[in-house]
Amino acid sequence: GENVEQHPSTLSVQEGDSAVIKCTYSDSASNYFPWYKQELGKGPQLIIDIRSNVGEKKDQRIAVTLNKTAKHFSLHITETQPEDSAVYFCAAKKNYGQNFVFGPGTRLSVLP
Amino acid sequence: EPEVTQTPSHQVTQMGQEVILRCVPISNHLYFYWYRQILGQKVEFLVSFYNNEISEKSEIFDDQFSVERPDGSNFTLKIRSTKLEDSAMYFCARTRAGGNYEQYFGPGTRLTVT
């Protein structure tokens, strides 16, 4: 089955700097890759996603890149702000079925 | 995107008791899901529900779990005989009709089994 790994497990950056979180997946049949932000005590919030037919997608300060050959995808946050501090999860969905396999998460701390 | 409503927000139960967790989705949503998250760990898929039937389930979703949509509105997860290791956050998620893959999560129910 699908296995998703995520690095780093924790990341601290200064406010205004960029943050990059990387995920790898094992199943080449996966075709959809969302990123979720989870704040303390809340449910995961979808922040950006990418499909396998696209290499990059950007939404304001957030971007995701996908390398299908290497089977990895990354979340890029620019001009980080303290409110970006949260746990970020990547996930992968196979091209059949609807369920997601999540990575273990990255705790991002943006220091003022 | 409006969230689903989940009730209760926190449930404390004794080992061996049955619990029912509820999710109230938006009416035009097609797929519904239950995920769980043990404290400090990743989110794990339990089951997906489409057209009033289970469409997929994980190895975690064994015979002690069941799902239904009894009144066409609320979507429930029942755990028949809770175990200590069932303590976790349980999230309901849904996908809109239209073929998109996006899943939107509710705020979760914290289940504590003592």
Tab-separated table of C-alpha atoms in Angstrom:
chain	number	residue	atom	x	y	z
A	1	GLY	CA	0.000	0.000	0.000
A	2	GLU	CA	0.865	3.664	-0.106
A	3	ASN	CA	3.394	5.045	2.366
A	4	VAL	CA	3.985	8.762	2.811
A	5	GLU	CA	7.033	10.128	4.574
A	6	GLN	CA	7.499	13.732	5.601
A	7	HIS	CA	10.521	15.816	6.614
A	8	PRO	CA	11.430	17.572	8.761
A	9	SER	CA	9.324	16.588	11.759
A	10	THR	CA	9.900	20.012	13.311
A	11	LEU	CA	10.928	23.284	11.679
A	12	SER	CA	11.626	26.662	13.238
A	13	VAL	CA	12.055	29.767	11.104
A	14	GLN	CA	12.295	33.469	11.737
A	15	GLU	CA	9.334	35.584	10.751
A	16	GLY	CA	9.706	36.656	7.137
A	17	ASP	CA	11.858	33.693	6.147
A	18	SER	CA	10.731	30.844	3.910
A	19	ALA	CA	9.783	27.354	5.050
A	20	VAL	CA	9.943	24.182	2.983
A	21	ILE	CA	8.433	20.836	3.931
A	22	LYS	CA	9.055	17.740	1.819
A	23	CYS	CA	7.087	14.557	1.367
A	24	THR	CA	7.771	11.360	-0.511
A	25	TYR	CA	5.275	8.721	-1.534
A	26	SER	CA	5.713	5.122	-2.569
A	27	ASP	CA	2.822	4.348	-4.924
A	28	SER	CA	3.323	5.705	-8.433
A	29	ALA	CA	-0.429	5.332	-8.967
A	30	SER	CA	-1.126	8.221	-6.576
A	31	ASN	CA	-2.539	11.192	-8.454
A	32	TYR	CA	-3.624	13.834	-5.936
A	33	PHE	CA	-1.575	15.465	-3.194
A	34	PRO	CA	-3.169	17.843	-0.677
A	35	TRP	CA	-1.541	19.782	2.131
A	36	TYR	CA	-3.338	20.413	5.403
A	37	LYS	CA	-2.672	22.842	8.227
A	38	GLN	CA	-3.763	21.795	11.694
A	39	GLU	CA	-3.891	24.273	14.531
A	40	LEU	CA	-4.100	23.120	18.117
A	41	GLY	CA	-7.459	21.570	18.928
A	42	LYS	CA	-8.840	21.959	15.409
A	43	GLY	CA	-9.431	19.752	12.409
A	44	PRO	CA	-7.045	19.702	9.433
A	45	GLN	CA	-7.627	22.615	7.069
A	46	LEU	CA	-6.937	22.170	3.357
A	47	ILE	CA	-4.503	24.893	2.272
A	48	ILE	CA	-3.344	23.810	-1.167
A	49	ASP	CA	-3.341	20.743	-3.379
A	50	ILE	CA	-1.861	19.510	-6.615
A	51	ARG	CA	-2.791	16.860	-9.132
A	52	SER	CA	-0.340	14.575	-10.846
A	53	ASN	CA	-0.695	16.286	-14.220
A	54	VAL	CA	0.693	19.552	-12.814
A	55	GLY	CA	4.241	20.298	-11.655
A	56	GLU	CA	3.639	23.395	-9.570
A	57	LYS	CA	0.793	25.372	-8.070
A	58	LYS	CA	0.876	28.663	-6.208
A	59	ASP	CA	-1.619	30.495	-4.032
A	60	GLN	CA	-0.274	33.778	-2.644
A	61	ARG	CA	2.473	32.888	-0.126
A	62	ILE	CA	1.983	29.147	-0.488
A	63	ALA	CA	3.192	26.926	-3.302
A	64	VAL	CA	3.428	23.203	-3.908
A	65	THR	CA	5.778	21.438	-6.312
A	66	LEU	CA	5.513	17.873	-7.525
A	67	ASN	CA	8.182	15.612	-9.005
A	68	LYS	CA	6.390	12.498	-10.233
A	69	THR	CA	9.562	10.776	-11.376
A	70	ALA	CA	11.145	11.055	-7.954
A	71	LYS	CA	7.776	10.640	-6.206
A	72	HIS	CA	8.122	13.636	-3.965
A	73	PHE	CA	6.272	16.875	-3.435
A	74	SER	CA	7.016	19.928	-1.354
A	75	LEU	CA	5.205	22.752	0.382
A	76	HIS	CA	6.790	26.185	0.200
A	77	ILE	CA	5.686	29.037	2.445
A	78	THR	CA	7.255	32.427	1.797
A	79	GLU	CA	7.300	35.486	4.056
A	80	THR	CA	6.269	33.394	7.036
A	81	GLN	CA	4.149	34.953	9.756
A	82	PRO	CA	3.550	33.838	13.360
A	83	GLU	CA	0.053	32.703	12.392
A	84	ASP	CA	1.628	30.157	10.055
A	85	SER	CA	2.748	28.238	13.153
A	86	ALA	CA	0.896	24.906	13.126
A	87	VAL	CA	1.329	21.245	12.217
A	88	TYR	CA	1.349	20.640	8.476
A	89	PHE	CA	0.373	17.302	6.961
A	90	CYS	CA	0.871	16.125	3.423
A	91	ALA	CA	-1.258	13.351	1.957
A	92	ALA	CA	-1.535	11.230	-1.163
A	93	LYS	CA	-4.524	9.697	-2.913
A	94	LYS	CA	-4.343	6.782	-5.296
A	95	ASN	CA	-6.009	7.055	-8.669
A	96	TYR	CA	-8.632	4.577	-7.530
A	97	GLY	CA	-10.600	5.032	-4.343
A	98	GLN	CA	-11.046	8.178	-2.321
A	99	ASN	CA	-9.067	7.752	0.877
A	100	PHE	CA	-5.944	9.697	1.718
A	101	VAL	CA	-2.728	8.408	3.227
A	102	PHE	CA	-1.229	11.096	5.437
A	103	GLY	CA	2.351	11.841	6.299
A	104	PRO	CA	3.404	12.034	9.956
A	105	GLY	CA	3.299	15.822	10.063
A	106	THR	CA	5.698	18.744	10.477
A	107	ARG	CA	5.437	21.139	13.399
A	108	LEU	CA	6.289	24.593	12.053
A	109	SER	CA	7.156	27.363	14.479
A	110	VAL	CA	7.540	30.891	13.163
A	111	LEU	CA	9.506	32.967	15.625
A	112	PRO	CA	8.719	36.694	15.812
B	1	GLU	CA	-15.776	26.379	2.560
B	2	PRO	CA	-18.170	25.755	5.465
B	3	GLU	CA	-17.213	22.984	7.838
B	4	VAL	CA	-19.327	20.086	8.882
B	5	THR	CA	-20.591	20.017	12.428
B	6	GLN	CA	-19.459	17.213	14.698
B	7	THR	CA	-21.020	16.239	18.002
B	8	PRO	CA	-20.066	15.844	20.719
B	9	SER	CA	-16.861	17.835	20.818
B	10	HIS	CA	-15.591	15.628	23.642
B	11	GLN	CA	-16.817	12.214	24.752
B	12	VAL	CA	-15.574	10.346	27.792
B	13	THR	CA	-16.590	6.719	28.090
B	14	GLN	CA	-15.653	3.619	30.000
B	15	MET	CA	-13.955	0.691	28.335
B	16	GLY	CA	-16.493	-1.715	26.849
B	17	GLN	CA	-19.185	0.919	26.354
B	18	GLU	CA	-20.697	1.860	22.999
B	19	VAL	CA	-20.246	5.355	21.601
B	20	ILE	CA	-21.839	7.119	18.666
B	21	LEU	CA	-20.102	10.051	17.047
B	22	ARG	CA	-22.126	12.317	14.791
B	23	CYS	CA	-21.396	14.438	11.762
B	24	VAL	CA	-23.836	16.803	10.073
B	25	PRO	CA	-22.656	17.411	6.518
B	26	ILE	CA	-23.783	19.913	3.924
B	27	SER	CA	-26.555	18.445	1.798
B	28	ASN	CA	-24.773	18.570	-1.541
B	29	HIS	CA	-21.800	16.589	-0.389
B	30	LEU	CA	-21.312	13.231	-1.934
B	31	TYR	CA	-18.590	11.351	-0.138
B	32	PHE	CA	-18.213	11.209	3.612
B	33	TYR	CA	-15.270	9.919	5.540
B	34	TRP	CA	-14.153	9.130	9.035
B	35	TYR	CA	-10.554	9.535	10.059
B	36	ARG	CA	-8.929	9.226	13.438
B	37	GLN	CA	-5.850	10.846	14.949
B	38	ILE	CA	-4.249	9.381	18.024
B	39	LEU	CA	-2.678	12.150	20.096
B	40	GLY	CA	0.510	13.413	18.485
B	41	GLN	CA	0.281	11.048	15.536
B	42	LYS	CA	-0.801	11.289	11.925
B	43	VAL	CA	-4.328	11.247	10.606
B	44	GLU	CA	-5.479	7.732	9.659
B	45	PHE	CA	-8.277	6.778	7.275
B	46	LEU	CA	-11.073	4.637	8.700
B	47	VAL	CA	-13.913	4.483	6.184
B	48	SER	CA	-15.540	6.245	3.249
B	49	PHE	CA	-19.269	6.319	2.615
B	50	TYR	CA	-20.910	6.984	-0.733
B	51	ASN	CA	-24.536	6.784	-1.728
B	52	ASN	CA	-25.436	5.368	1.690
B	53	GLU	CA	-22.948	2.529	1.445
B	54	ILE	CA	-19.412	1.893	2.598
B	55	SER	CA	-17.150	2.352	-0.420
B	56	GLU	CA	-13.779	1.756	1.268
B	57	LYS	CA	-12.512	0.842	4.682
B	58	SER	CA	-9.104	0.428	6.261
B	59	GLU	CA	-7.703	-2.372	8.378
B	60	ILE	CA	-8.453	-0.267	11.444
B	61	PHE	CA	-12.172	-0.373	10.656
B	62	ASP	CA	-12.897	-3.795	12.108
B	63	ASP	CA	-16.128	-5.356	13.292
B	64	GLN	CA	-16.444	-3.073	16.300
B	65	PHE	CA	-16.939	-0.089	13.988
B	66	SER	CA	-19.979	0.737	11.899
B	67	VAL	CA	-21.243	3.761	9.974
B	68	GLU	CA	-24.638	4.817	8.800
B	69	ARG	CA	-26.688	7.771	7.760
B	70	PRO	CA	-29.902	6.893	9.559
B	71	ASP	CA	-32.009	9.924	8.758
B	72	GLY	CA	-30.448	10.999	5.480
B	73	SER	CA	-28.683	13.845	7.225
B	74	ASN	CA	-26.500	12.889	10.173
B	75	PHE	CA	-23.587	10.616	9.410
B	76	THR	CA	-22.614	8.479	12.386
B	77	LEU	CA	-19.676	6.374	13.493
B	78	LYS	CA	-20.465	3.758	16.104
B	79	ILE	CA	-17.876	1.963	18.183
B	80	ARG	CA	-19.563	-1.005	19.797
B	81	SER	CA	-17.232	-1.939	22.620
B	82	THR	CA	-14.623	0.729	23.185
B	83	LYS	CA	-11.039	-0.090	24.084
B	84	LEU	CA	-8.414	2.109	25.659
B	85	GLU	CA	-6.618	2.340	22.323
B	86	ASP	CA	-9.706	3.862	20.714
B	87	SER	CA	-8.895	7.103	22.525
B	88	ALA	CA	-8.248	9.612	19.741
B	89	MET	CA	-9.639	12.534	17.795
B	90	TYR	CA	-12.206	11.402	15.255
B	91	PHE	CA	-12.721	13.605	12.215
B	92	CYS	CA	-15.552	13.564	9.760
B	93	ALA	CA	-14.701	14.796	6.271
B	94	ARG	CA	-16.631	15.277	3.092
B	95	THR	CA	-16.220	15.863	-0.628
B	96	ARG	CA	-18.579	17.941	-2.698
B	97	ALA	CA	-20.483	16.502	-5.617
B	98	GLY	CA	-18.780	17.279	-8.908
B	99	GLY	CA	-15.874	14.918	-9.018
B	100	ASN	CA	-13.331	16.968	-7.076
B	101	TYR	CA	-10.947	15.201	-4.727
B	102	GLU	CA	-10.841	17.861	-2.030
B	103	GLN	CA	-11.770	16.641	1.425
B	104	TYR	CA	-12.877	19.144	4.046
B	105	PHE	CA	-12.576	18.160	7.662
B	106	GLY	CA	-14.806	18.906	10.614
B	107	PRO	CA	-13.527	20.106	13.987
B	108	GLY	CA	-13.391	16.590	15.398
B	109	THR	CA	-14.631	14.704	18.421
B	110	ARG	CA	-12.150	13.894	21.150
B	111	LEU	CA	-12.914	10.405	22.457
B	112	THR	CA	-11.396	9.431	25.775
B	113	VAL	CA	-11.792	5.815	26.886
B	114	THR	CA	-11.038	5.185	30.559
